[in-house]
Tab-separated table of C-alpha atoms in Angstrom:
chain	number	residue	atom	x	y	z
A	44	MET	CA	-0.013	0.088	0.046
A	45	THR	CA	1.397	3.376	-1.164
A	46	ARG	CA	1.719	6.047	1.849
A	47	ILE	CA	1.145	9.479	0.663
A	48	SER	CA	3.172	12.021	2.428
A	49	ARG	CA	2.057	15.394	3.923
A	50	THR	CA	4.101	17.156	1.345
A	51	TYR	CA	2.314	15.438	-1.351
A	52	SER	CA	-1.093	16.100	-0.121
A	53	ASP	CA	0.037	19.847	0.393
A	54	THR	CA	1.234	19.994	-3.186
A	55	MET	CA	-2.055	18.507	-4.440
A	56	GLN	CA	-4.039	21.100	-2.555
A	57	ARG	CA	-1.971	23.900	-4.024
A	58	GLU	CA	-2.426	22.747	-7.447
A	59	VAL	CA	-6.027	22.221	-7.190
A	60	VAL	CA	-6.644	25.744	-5.633
A	61	SER	CA	-4.297	27.232	-8.215
A	62	ALA	CA	-6.241	25.806	-11.032
A	63	VAL	CA	-9.624	26.850	-9.627
A	64	SER	CA	-8.364	30.471	-8.748
A	65	ALA	CA	-7.052	30.777	-12.355
A	66	ASP	CA	-10.558	30.239	-13.970
A	67	VAL	CA	-12.482	32.696	-11.469
A	68	ILE	CA	-12.703	36.472	-11.093
A	69	PHE	CA	-13.639	37.301	-7.593
A	70	ALA	CA	-15.530	40.644	-6.629
A	71	SER	CA	-13.501	41.018	-3.514
A	72	SER	CA	-9.868	40.717	-2.985
A	73	ARG	CA	-10.212	37.994	-0.416
A	74	PHE	CA	-12.135	34.958	0.340
A	75	PRO	CA	-14.892	35.320	2.857
A	76	ASN	CA	-14.491	33.923	6.337
A	77	TYR	CA	-16.452	31.050	7.438
A	78	LYS	CA	-16.774	29.070	10.764
A	79	ILE	CA	-18.683	26.144	12.127
A	80	GLY	CA	-21.679	27.038	14.292
A	81	ALA	CA	-24.056	25.204	16.333
A	82	ASN	CA	-25.306	21.882	14.708
A	83	ASN	CA	-22.487	21.922	12.262
A	84	GLN	CA	-23.964	25.026	10.440
A	85	ILE	CA	-21.660	27.153	8.539
A	86	VAL	CA	-21.828	30.780	9.535
A	87	GLU	CA	-20.314	33.663	7.711
A	88	ALA	CA	-18.113	35.941	10.033
A	89	LYS	CA	-18.660	39.657	9.500
A	90	ASP	CA	-15.711	41.805	10.130
A	91	ASP	CA	-17.604	45.016	10.584
A	92	PRO	CA	-20.911	44.683	12.599
A	93	LYS	CA	-21.890	48.119	11.837
A	94	VAL	CA	-22.186	47.372	8.019
A	95	LEU	CA	-26.116	47.380	7.340
A	96	SER	CA	-27.742	45.147	4.705
A	97	MET	CA	-29.244	46.449	1.544
A	98	LYS	CA	-32.762	46.053	2.860
A	99	GLU	CA	-32.178	47.797	6.040
A	100	VAL	CA	-30.679	50.720	4.187
A	101	VAL	CA	-33.664	50.823	1.975
A	102	ALA	CA	-36.196	50.744	4.904
A	103	ARG	CA	-34.145	53.613	6.706
A	104	GLU	CA	-34.013	55.850	3.657
A	105	THR	CA	-37.954	55.211	3.179
A	106	ALA	CA	-38.721	56.072	6.932
A	107	GLN	CA	-36.684	59.230	6.719
A	108	LEU	CA	-38.315	60.330	3.624
A	109	LEU	CA	-41.838	59.619	5.055
A	110	GLU	CA	-40.897	61.511	8.193
A	111	GLN	CA	-39.657	64.676	6.544
A	112	GLN	CA	-42.238	64.787	3.768
A	113	LYS	CA	-44.684	67.097	5.742
A	114	ARG	CA	-41.754	69.483	6.774
A	115	LEU	CA	-40.367	69.737	3.248
A	116	SER	CA	-41.275	72.259	0.402
A	117	VAL	CA	-42.147	71.072	-3.062
A	118	ARG	CA	-38.631	71.827	-4.357
A	119	ASP	CA	-36.900	70.026	-1.511
A	120	LEU	CA	-39.319	67.124	-1.955
A	121	ALA	CA	-38.305	66.796	-5.502
A	122	SER	CA	-34.694	67.097	-4.584
A	123	LYS	CA	-35.096	64.416	-2.043
A	124	PHE	CA	-36.979	62.187	-4.500
A	125	GLU	CA	-33.925	62.526	-6.934
A	126	LYS	CA	-31.598	61.640	-4.328
A	127	GLY	CA	-33.843	58.640	-3.322
A	128	LEU	CA	-33.886	57.624	-6.972
A	129	ALA	CA	-30.006	57.756	-7.219
A	130	ALA	CA	-29.707	55.787	-4.077
A	131	ALA	CA	-32.107	53.185	-5.491
A	132	ALA	CA	-30.015	52.943	-8.572
A	133	LYS	CA	-26.930	52.537	-6.557
A	134	LEU	CA	-28.555	49.942	-4.465
A	135	SER	CA	-29.701	48.117	-7.641
A	136	GLU	CA	-26.144	48.233	-8.916
A	137	GLU	CA	-24.818	46.728	-5.729
A	138	ALA	CA	-27.514	44.075	-5.908
A	139	ARG	CA	-26.400	43.259	-9.488
A	140	LEU	CA	-22.745	42.971	-8.237
A	141	ARG	CA	-23.659	40.817	-5.416
A	142	GLU	CA	-25.736	38.723	-7.853
A	143	ALA	CA	-22.437	38.219	-10.046
A	144	ALA	CA	-20.500	37.585	-6.896
A	145	SER	CA	-23.063	34.884	-5.862
A	146	LEU	CA	-22.807	33.361	-9.316
A	147	GLU	CA	-19.046	33.340	-8.966
A	148	LYS	CA	-19.296	31.764	-5.560
A	149	HIS	CA	-21.393	28.940	-7.239
A	150	VAL	CA	-18.804	28.374	-9.781
A	151	LEU	CA	-16.063	28.482	-7.150
A	152	LEU	CA	-17.677	26.072	-4.892
A	153	LYS	CA	-18.533	23.607	-7.842
A	154	LYS	CA	-14.971	23.503	-8.916
A	155	LEU	CA	-13.737	23.246	-5.122
A	156	ARG	CA	-16.176	20.371	-4.672
A	157	ASP	CA	-14.957	18.508	-7.866
A	158	ALA	CA	-11.255	19.119	-6.851
A	159	LEU	CA	-12.073	17.502	-3.317
A	160	GLU	CA	-13.960	14.720	-4.954
A	161	ALA	CA	-10.861	14.090	-7.095
A	162	LEU	CA	-8.622	14.398	-4.097
A	163	ARG	CA	-10.786	11.988	-1.914
A	164	GLY	CA	-10.040	9.106	-4.380
A	165	ARG	CA	-6.271	9.806	-4.039
A	166	VAL	CA	-5.994	9.894	-0.266
A	167	ALA	CA	-6.688	7.354	2.521
A	168	GLY	CA	-6.928	7.357	6.179
A	169	ARG	CA	-7.095	10.503	8.294
A	170	ASN	CA	-6.545	12.571	5.193
A	171	LYS	CA	-9.600	11.068	3.490
A	172	ASP	CA	-11.728	11.963	6.549
A	173	ASP	CA	-10.559	15.507	6.331
A	174	VAL	CA	-11.360	15.666	2.517
A	175	GLU	CA	-14.908	14.329	3.374
A	176	GLU	CA	-15.438	16.742	6.149
A	177	ALA	CA	-14.377	19.465	3.656
A	178	ILE	CA	-16.713	18.309	1.020
A	179	ALA	CA	-19.615	18.313	3.724
A	180	MET	CA	-18.614	21.885	4.632
A	181	VAL	CA	-18.659	22.879	0.922
A	182	GLU	CA	-22.133	21.231	0.435
A	183	ALA	CA	-23.585	23.089	3.462
A	184	LEU	CA	-21.930	26.278	2.278
A	185	ALA	CA	-23.741	25.710	-1.147
A	186	VAL	CA	-27.120	25.374	0.618
A	187	GLN	CA	-26.604	28.430	2.472
A	188	LEU	CA	-25.385	30.212	-0.697
A	189	THR	CA	-28.600	29.124	-2.447
A	190	GLN	CA	-30.673	30.441	0.464
A	191	ARG	CA	-28.867	33.674	0.224
A	192	GLU	CA	-29.451	34.014	-3.532
A	193	GLY	CA	-33.181	33.589	-2.780
A	194	GLU	CA	-33.008	36.473	-0.488
A	195	LEU	CA	-30.963	38.444	-2.732
A	196	ILE	CA	-33.660	37.851	-5.528
A	197	GLN	CA	-36.470	39.240	-3.100
A	198	GLU	CA	-34.319	42.136	-2.245
A	199	LYS	CA	-33.651	43.000	-5.794
A	200	ALA	CA	-37.504	42.822	-6.457
A	201	GLU	CA	-38.103	45.250	-3.580
A	202	VAL	CA	-35.288	47.508	-4.734
A	203	LYS	CA	-36.656	47.619	-8.165
A	204	LYS	CA	-40.159	48.338	-6.823
A	205	LEU	CA	-38.822	51.020	-4.606
A	206	ALA	CA	-36.994	52.663	-7.603
A	207	ASN	CA	-40.027	52.660	-9.825
A	208	PHE	CA	-41.950	54.281	-6.915
A	209	LEU	CA	-39.221	56.934	-6.432
A	210	LYS	CA	-39.012	57.543	-10.059
A	211	GLN	CA	-42.751	58.098	-10.262
A	212	ALA	CA	-42.687	60.269	-7.221
A	213	SER	CA	-39.789	62.257	-8.662
A	214	GLU	CA	-41.733	62.935	-11.837
A	215	ASP	CA	-44.831	63.939	-9.884
A	216	ALA	CA	-42.732	66.263	-7.749
A	217	LYS	CA	-41.205	67.789	-10.862
A	218	LYS	CA	-44.646	68.244	-12.314
A	219	LEU	CA	-45.932	69.832	-9.052
A	220	VAL	CA	-43.040	72.212	-9.052
A	221	ASP	CA	-43.777	73.214	-12.504
A	222	GLU	CA	-47.485	73.811	-11.743
A	223	GLU	CA	-46.448	75.791	-8.453
A	224	ARG	CA	-43.972	77.995	-10.538
A	225	ALA	CA	-46.586	78.644	-13.058
A	226	PHE	CA	-49.134	79.429	-10.655
A	227	ALA	CA	-46.730	81.828	-8.737
A	228	ARG	CA	-45.863	83.567	-11.966
A	229	ALA	CA	-49.576	83.973	-12.707
A	230	GLU	CA	-50.144	85.426	-9.111
A	231	ILE	CA	-47.145	87.746	-9.454
A	232	GLU	CA	-48.578	89.097	-12.711
A	233	ASN	CA	-51.971	89.494	-11.155
A	234	ALA	CA	-50.429	91.344	-8.212
A	235	ARG	CA	-48.513	93.612	-10.564
A	236	GLU	CA	-51.713	94.396	-12.439
A	237	ALA	CA	-53.620	95.143	-9.201
A	238	VAL	CA	-50.960	97.415	-7.896
A	239	GLN	CA	-50.906	99.283	-11.287
A	240	ARG	CA	-54.775	99.659	-10.954
A	241	VAL	CA	-54.369	101.097	-7.331
A	242	GLU	CA	-51.802	103.398	-8.472
A	243	GLU	CA	-53.903	104.724	-11.294
A	244	ALA	CA	-56.972	104.972	-9.037
A	245	LEU	CA	-54.976	106.881	-6.426
A	246	GLN	CA	-53.564	109.329	-8.961
A	247	GLU	CA	-57.227	109.881	-10.326
A	248	HIS	CA	-58.443	110.325	-6.641
A	249	GLU	CA	-55.748	112.852	-6.025
A	250	ARG	CA	-56.631	114.872	-9.062
A	251	MET	CA	-60.226	114.761	-8.189
A	252	SER	CA	-59.601	115.726	-4.573
A	253	ARG	CA	-57.681	118.681	-5.728
A	254	ALA	CA	-60.395	119.838	-8.003
A	255	ALA	CA	-62.878	119.140	-5.269
A	256	GLY	CA	-60.782	120.861	-2.597
A	257	LYS	CA	-60.564	123.997	-4.657
A	258	GLN	CA	-64.362	124.014	-5.151
A	259	ASP	CA	-65.081	123.431	-1.481
A	260	LEU	CA	-62.740	126.101	-0.477
A	261	GLU	CA	-64.431	128.656	-2.669
A	262	GLU	CA	-67.907	127.545	-1.066
A	263	LEU	CA	-66.607	127.729	2.419
A	264	MET	CA	-65.312	131.212	1.845
A	265	LYS	CA	-68.748	132.240	0.553
A	266	GLU	CA	-70.492	130.772	3.628
A	267	VAL	CA	-68.003	132.529	5.977
A	268	GLN	CA	-68.579	135.881	4.231
A	269	GLU	CA	-72.466	135.202	4.494
A	270	ALA	CA	-72.078	134.336	8.258
A	271	ARG	CA	-70.153	137.531	8.922
A	272	ARG	CA	-72.880	139.524	7.073
A	273	ILE	CA	-75.555	137.891	9.016
A	274	LYS	CA	-73.627	138.468	12.313
A	275	MET	CA	-73.250	142.106	11.513
A	276	LEU	CA	-76.961	142.378	10.779
A	277	HIS	CA	-77.867	140.537	14.101
A	278	GLN	CA	-79.268	142.634	16.930
A	279	PRO	CA	-78.522	141.085	20.271
A	280	SER	CA	-80.617	143.533	22.229
A	281	LYS	CA	-83.864	141.954	20.828
A	282	VAL	CA	-82.820	138.549	21.676
A	283	MET	CA	-81.955	139.622	25.355
A	284	ASP	CA	-85.253	141.439	25.569
A	285	MET	CA	-87.195	138.206	24.686
A	286	GLU	CA	-85.211	136.149	26.992
A	287	HIS	CA	-86.133	138.500	29.810
A	288	GLU	CA	-89.834	138.523	28.782
A	289	LEU	CA	-89.867	134.622	28.705
A	290	GLN	CA	-88.195	134.526	32.223
A	291	ALA	CA	-90.988	136.752	33.623
A	292	LEU	CA	-93.769	134.770	31.967
A	293	ARG	CA	-92.376	131.635	33.652
A	294	LEU	CA	-92.296	133.238	37.047
A	295	GLN	CA	-95.909	134.615	36.490
A	296	LEU	CA	-97.068	131.081	35.496
A	297	ALA	CA	-95.400	129.500	38.452
A	298	GLU	CA	-97.035	131.951	40.858
A	299	LYS	CA	-100.592	131.483	39.158
A	300	SER	CA	-100.046	127.788	39.448
A	301	LYS	CA	-99.276	127.873	43.169
A	302	TYR	CA	-102.288	130.196	43.580
A	303	SER	CA	-104.478	127.794	41.564
A	304	ILE	CA	-103.508	124.979	43.913
A	305	LEU	CA	-104.325	126.855	46.906
A	306	LEU	CA	-107.716	127.735	45.521
A	307	GLN	CA	-108.315	124.152	44.669
A	308	ARG	CA	-107.500	123.190	47.990
A	309	GLU	CA	-109.702	125.680	49.676
A	310	LEU	CA	-112.391	124.741	47.361
A	311	ALA	CA	-112.118	121.176	48.591
A	312	ILE	CA	-112.191	122.129	52.181
A	313	SER	CA	-115.191	124.340	51.834
A	314	LYS	CA	-117.062	121.503	50.025
A	315	LYS	CA	-116.146	118.948	52.758
A	316	ALA	CA	-117.248	121.532	55.339
A	317	MET	CA	-120.565	122.043	53.579
A	318	GLY	CA	-121.058	118.391	53.388
A	319	ASP	CA	-119.827	117.241	56.912
A	320	GLY	CA	-120.880	120.337	58.761
A	321	SER	CA	-117.295	120.612	60.336
A	322	THR	CA	-113.752	119.778	59.285
A	323	PHE	CA	-111.129	119.105	61.882
A	324	TYR	CA	-108.141	118.011	59.902
A	325	GLU	CA	-106.450	118.767	56.645
A	326	ILE	CA	-103.565	117.241	54.358
A	327	ASP	CA	-100.575	119.672	54.262
A	328	GLY	CA	-97.578	119.457	51.916
A	329	THR	CA	-96.514	119.428	48.357
A	330	GLU	CA	-98.399	116.710	46.401
A	331	SER	CA	-95.361	115.458	44.400
A	332	LEU	CA	-92.896	112.687	44.512
A	333	GLY	CA	-90.033	113.637	46.533
A	334	SER	CA	-91.907	115.483	49.401
A	335	TYR	CA	-94.089	114.322	52.439
A	336	LEU	CA	-97.589	114.918	53.437
A	337	ARG	CA	-98.790	115.580	56.895
A	338	ILE	CA	-102.234	115.478	58.472
A	339	GLN	CA	-102.579	118.404	60.889
A	340	PRO	CA	-105.563	119.929	62.786
A	341	SER	CA	-107.434	122.820	60.956
A	342	CYS	CA	-109.042	124.470	63.847
A	343	ASP	CA	-108.282	124.719	67.519
A	344	THR	CA	-111.198	122.534	68.511
A	345	SER	CA	-109.856	119.583	66.505
A	346	PRO	CA	-109.420	116.396	68.706
A	347	ASP	CA	-105.743	115.301	69.315
A	348	LEU	CA	-104.413	113.076	66.536
A	349	SER	CA	-102.604	110.644	69.006
A	350	LYS	CA	-106.124	109.578	70.105
A	351	CYS	CA	-107.049	108.712	66.454
A	352	SER	CA	-106.257	105.868	64.186
A	353	ILE	CA	-105.074	106.642	60.675
A	354	GLN	CA	-104.857	104.727	57.573
A	355	TRP	CA	-103.560	105.834	54.105
A	356	TYR	CA	-104.796	104.733	50.724
A	357	ARG	CA	-104.040	105.194	47.099
A	358	VAL	CA	-107.134	105.798	44.823
A	359	ALA	CA	-106.864	105.607	41.123
A	360	PHE	CA	-107.545	108.816	39.402
A	361	GLU	CA	-109.906	107.037	36.783
A	362	GLY	CA	-112.187	104.396	38.227
A	363	GLY	CA	-111.740	105.256	41.883
A	364	LYS	CA	-110.163	101.886	42.734
A	365	LYS	CA	-108.746	102.013	46.174
A	366	GLU	CA	-105.579	100.225	47.427
A	367	LEU	CA	-104.712	100.174	51.049
A	368	ILE	CA	-101.111	101.164	51.903
A	369	SER	CA	-100.005	98.612	54.428
A	370	GLY	CA	-98.066	100.106	57.408
A	371	ALA	CA	-99.045	103.688	56.522
A	372	THR	CA	-100.881	104.470	59.761
A	373	LYS	CA	-98.974	107.611	60.860
A	374	SER	CA	-99.899	111.251	60.378
A	375	VAL	CA	-96.778	111.714	57.957
A	376	TYR	CA	-96.677	109.909	54.683
A	377	ALA	CA	-93.956	110.248	51.918
A	378	PRO	CA	-95.309	109.377	48.406
A	379	GLU	CA	-93.293	106.813	46.640
A	380	PRO	CA	-93.149	105.895	42.838
A	381	PHE	CA	-96.311	103.642	43.091
A	382	ASP	CA	-98.264	106.865	44.255
A	383	VAL	CA	-97.370	108.901	40.955
A	384	GLY	CA	-100.705	109.644	39.142
A	385	LYS	CA	-102.993	108.474	41.997
A	386	ILE	CA	-104.797	110.404	44.611
A	387	LEU	CA	-103.773	109.685	48.198
A	388	GLN	CA	-106.726	109.358	50.831
A	389	ALA	CA	-106.333	109.212	54.585
A	390	ASP	CA	-109.130	107.925	56.908
A	391	VAL	CA	-108.899	109.461	60.435
A	392	ILE	CA	-111.201	107.389	62.955
A	393	LEU	CA	-112.037	108.618	66.307
A	394	ASP	CA	-114.727	107.101	68.328
A	395	ASP	CA	-116.209	105.244	65.410
A	396	HIS	CA	-116.448	108.556	63.517
A	397	ARG	CA	-114.418	108.544	60.245
A	398	ILE	CA	-113.055	111.711	58.625
A	399	THR	CA	-111.773	111.098	55.132
A	400	LEU	CA	-109.080	113.498	53.732
A	401	THR	CA	-107.827	113.370	50.068
A	402	THR	CA	-105.289	115.209	48.003
A	403	THR	CA	-106.482	117.988	45.735
A	404	GLY	CA	-105.189	116.049	42.615
A	405	PRO	CA	-102.878	113.069	41.565
A	406	ILE	CA	-99.308	112.853	42.885
A	407	ASP	CA	-96.987	114.635	40.366
A	408	PRO	CA	-93.647	112.960	39.338
A	409	ALA	CA	-90.399	114.347	40.452
A	410	ALA	CA	-88.660	116.665	37.797
A	411	GLY	CA	-85.801	115.047	35.965
A	412	LEU	CA	-86.094	111.648	37.815
A	413	GLY	CA	-87.187	109.685	34.847
A	414	SER	CA	-84.054	110.498	32.813
A	415	TYR	CA	-81.849	110.029	35.742
A	416	VAL	CA	-83.234	106.442	36.249
A	417	GLU	CA	-82.871	105.744	32.520
A	418	ALA	CA	-79.255	106.733	32.720
A	419	LEU	CA	-78.692	104.365	35.612
A	420	VAL	CA	-80.413	101.447	33.968
A	421	ARG	CA	-77.303	101.259	31.503
A	422	LYS	CA	-75.117	100.241	34.316
A	423	HIS	CA	-74.721	96.679	35.577
A	424	ASP	CA	-74.470	97.756	39.258
A	425	VAL	CA	-75.517	101.218	40.877
A	426	GLU	CA	-74.225	102.072	44.345
A	427	PHE	CA	-75.923	104.391	46.752
A	428	ASN	CA	-74.555	105.690	50.118
A	429	VAL	CA	-77.060	104.956	52.866
A	430	VAL	CA	-77.359	105.061	56.770
A	431	LEU	CA	-78.830	101.869	58.444
A	432	THR	CA	-81.329	103.106	60.904
A	433	GLN	CA	-83.231	99.927	61.684
A	434	VAL	CA	-82.590	96.225	61.534
A	435	ASN	CA	-85.632	93.748	61.913
A	436	GLY	CA	-87.592	96.618	63.583
A	437	VAL	CA	-84.935	97.529	66.065
A	438	ASN	CA	-83.126	100.886	65.881
A	439	ASN	CA	-79.471	100.943	65.030
A	440	PRO	CA	-77.727	103.370	67.161
A	441	SER	CA	-74.629	103.485	64.686
A	442	GLU	CA	-74.783	106.097	62.145
A	443	SER	CA	-71.890	104.862	59.882
A	444	ILE	CA	-72.130	104.999	56.050
A	445	HIS	CA	-73.125	101.844	54.271
A	446	SER	CA	-73.312	101.018	50.531
A	447	LEU	CA	-76.438	99.693	48.949
A	448	HIS	CA	-75.870	98.014	45.575
A	449	VAL	CA	-78.831	97.748	43.109
A	450	GLY	CA	-77.756	95.117	40.392
A	451	LYS	CA	-79.605	93.594	37.430
A	452	MET	CA	-79.995	90.266	39.261
A	453	ARG	CA	-79.646	91.101	43.096
A	454	MET	CA	-79.287	93.685	45.864
A	455	LYS	CA	-76.473	93.897	48.225
A	456	LEU	CA	-75.857	95.944	51.499
A	457	CYS	CA	-72.253	96.325	52.523
A	458	LYS	CA	-70.219	98.245	55.091
A	459	GLY	CA	-66.651	98.444	53.702
A	460	LYS	CA	-65.634	94.814	52.727
A	461	ASN	CA	-68.048	93.238	54.977
A	462	THR	CA	-71.486	92.194	53.325
A	463	ILE	CA	-74.456	92.500	55.572
A	464	ALA	CA	-77.077	91.268	53.143
A	465	LYS	CA	-76.918	89.962	49.581
A	466	GLU	CA	-80.000	88.523	48.018
A	467	TYR	CA	-81.295	87.759	44.480
A	468	TYR	CA	-84.729	89.276	43.507
A	469	SER	CA	-87.410	86.793	44.686
A	470	SER	CA	-91.050	86.788	45.508
A	471	SER	CA	-90.220	87.021	49.275
A	472	MET	CA	-88.272	90.213	48.783
A	473	GLN	CA	-90.121	93.647	49.602
A	474	LEU	CA	-89.062	97.170	48.659
A	475	CYS	CA	-91.008	100.539	49.342
A	476	GLY	CA	-90.766	103.801	50.886
A	477	VAL	CA	-90.959	104.173	54.688
A	478	ARG	CA	-94.615	104.648	55.686
A	479	GLY	CA	-94.227	107.011	58.400
A	480	GLY	CA	-91.094	108.402	60.304
A	481	GLY	CA	-91.341	112.255	60.354
A	482	ASN	CA	-89.744	114.671	57.989
A	483	ALA	CA	-87.058	112.273	56.969
A	484	ALA	CA	-89.577	109.859	55.616
A	485	ALA	CA	-88.993	110.986	51.878
A	486	GLN	CA	-85.305	109.915	52.248
A	487	ALA	CA	-85.911	106.517	53.630
A	488	LEU	CA	-86.933	103.158	52.240
A	489	PHE	CA	-87.979	99.819	53.702
A	490	TRP	CA	-86.117	96.704	52.255
A	491	GLN	CA	-86.998	93.088	53.245
A	492	ALA	CA	-84.164	91.015	51.715
A	493	LYS	CA	-85.861	87.824	52.789
A	494	LYS	CA	-88.420	86.558	55.272
A	495	ASP	CA	-87.809	87.891	58.868
A	496	HIS	CA	-84.684	90.018	57.616
A	497	SER	CA	-85.610	93.755	57.032
A	498	PHE	CA	-83.861	97.045	57.010
A	499	ILE	CA	-84.791	100.745	56.935
A	500	LEU	CA	-82.137	102.703	55.020
A	501	ALA	CA	-81.886	106.561	54.896
A	502	PHE	CA	-80.529	108.068	51.635
A	503	GLU	CA	-78.575	111.170	51.026
A	504	SER	CA	-81.346	112.788	49.047
A	505	GLU	CA	-85.191	112.242	47.966
A	506	ARG	CA	-83.972	111.705	44.560
A	507	ASP	CA	-81.660	108.890	45.378
A	508	ARG	CA	-84.276	107.143	47.451
A	509	ASN	CA	-86.891	107.274	44.637
A	510	ALA	CA	-84.252	106.254	41.966
A	511	ALA	CA	-83.085	103.202	44.014
A	512	ILE	CA	-86.908	102.083	44.278
A	513	MET	CA	-87.536	102.525	40.643
A	514	LEU	CA	-84.344	100.946	39.530
A	515	ALA	CA	-84.856	98.013	41.817
A	516	ARG	CA	-88.284	97.360	40.585
A	517	ARG	CA	-87.072	97.841	36.915
A	518	PHE	CA	-84.449	95.205	37.307
A	519	ALA	CA	-86.810	92.915	39.279
A	520	PHE	CA	-89.330	93.075	36.632
A	521	ASP	CA	-86.927	92.047	34.168
A	522	CYS	CA	-86.523	88.778	36.266
A	523	ASN	CA	-90.302	88.414	36.157
A	524	ILE	CA	-90.722	89.661	39.825
A	525	ILE	CA	-93.135	92.408	40.949
A	526	LEU	CA	-91.268	94.165	43.896
A	527	ALA	CA	-93.446	96.119	46.116
A	528	GLY	CA	-94.227	96.806	49.794
A	529	PRO	CA	-96.047	94.698	52.154
A	530	ASP	CA	-99.645	93.784	51.131
A	531	ASP	CA	-99.522	96.244	48.366
A	532	ARG	CA	-102.568	96.378	45.972
A	533	ALA	CA	-104.687	94.859	48.619
A	534	PRO	CA	-108.350	95.858	48.212
A	535	SER	CA	-109.860	98.180	50.910
A	536	SER	CA	-112.161	96.770	53.583
A	537	ASN	CA	-115.053	99.389	53.469
């Protein structure tokens, strides 16, 4: 049996490898490194772990394009698509080279396997086992190469699809850029034409303004000259005489009005005297809102009023409907806004004998109060300075200044920053003038914020008191609430 030495085997291997290398052109300058992994699997060892596969590169570029698409302009998007198209072409070229390299690897593996088969017939023993192991390794490598070839074909199809997509997108982007450019040029032309039209209109307006200005100046000079002529012809002495005459007529009219009221009162008293036979009392005071009326004896033989019971009523001027004024049982009564346009009546009862007193005419409104209230209605909240004189029927010794706020939805009584009462308009709220209380009754009102919680407030003037009542009733009526005094509009119990 012939023994083959190691030198002979080495010589055979060199010859075989040399012959194979002479017929194959490698894409790389070195043969790839392989190693045996688990279960005798051949694993290709990568020198640089940072090198990405072609599929990963394509996926990363696509993700970056999709992420930046919203932030890019049309021109930048077109540029990006062109770059992507170039990258796809480059990747396609790399795939072609890798396909060629794969084909070269197949040829190399086939020739290597043929050489090893020829070598296996020439060696024996341990060398033969090594050759068989090498043949098995080559066959496994061929299987893996086939698998890689299939993956390469799939990647090639994806790269081709992406290239077509990027090419179409690039063409669409170019078309869009051209359309936008044409649209921008059209807009610029329209803007230039509009600017030119505006300039022409301004020039025309300036010419017309100059012509109109000259004409207006001439007319104004004519009007000034006419005004000067009228002023020179004016006689101020006649105007002053007319004003003095009107003032004297106003004074005479006021005196005659007072004298007429006195005559009417005396006539009413004489009529009552003729009907009753004797009259002991009369109503004294100005019969208008903002004043107060007082019942006083008309003769020395009149009984003392402290021994009599008194009740005030308001009577409609037309129809004679009589309404009891609850709580008005004093000899002094200050008319409130509800009494305007109505006749006030007072019944004085002494030992089952009733004496009826009435005003000579309806209660007149206060001058200027209506316009004052209309001006206050425009405000959201109106503040009045008041003095709290009574709380729940008990006199309040303090005379400090409080603030009464009359709002569109509620009323509020404060002292500084402290809130004493704050209530929304409701059916339980009552508001009216004080029914009694001497000479100050015309400046005071009664306010029941809620049940068992009432106040008597004194204002700075009669106008503020009546304005507060009218304003609160106006706001409450807007909330569908009738704000009045206790038992107002109750029928008389004759």
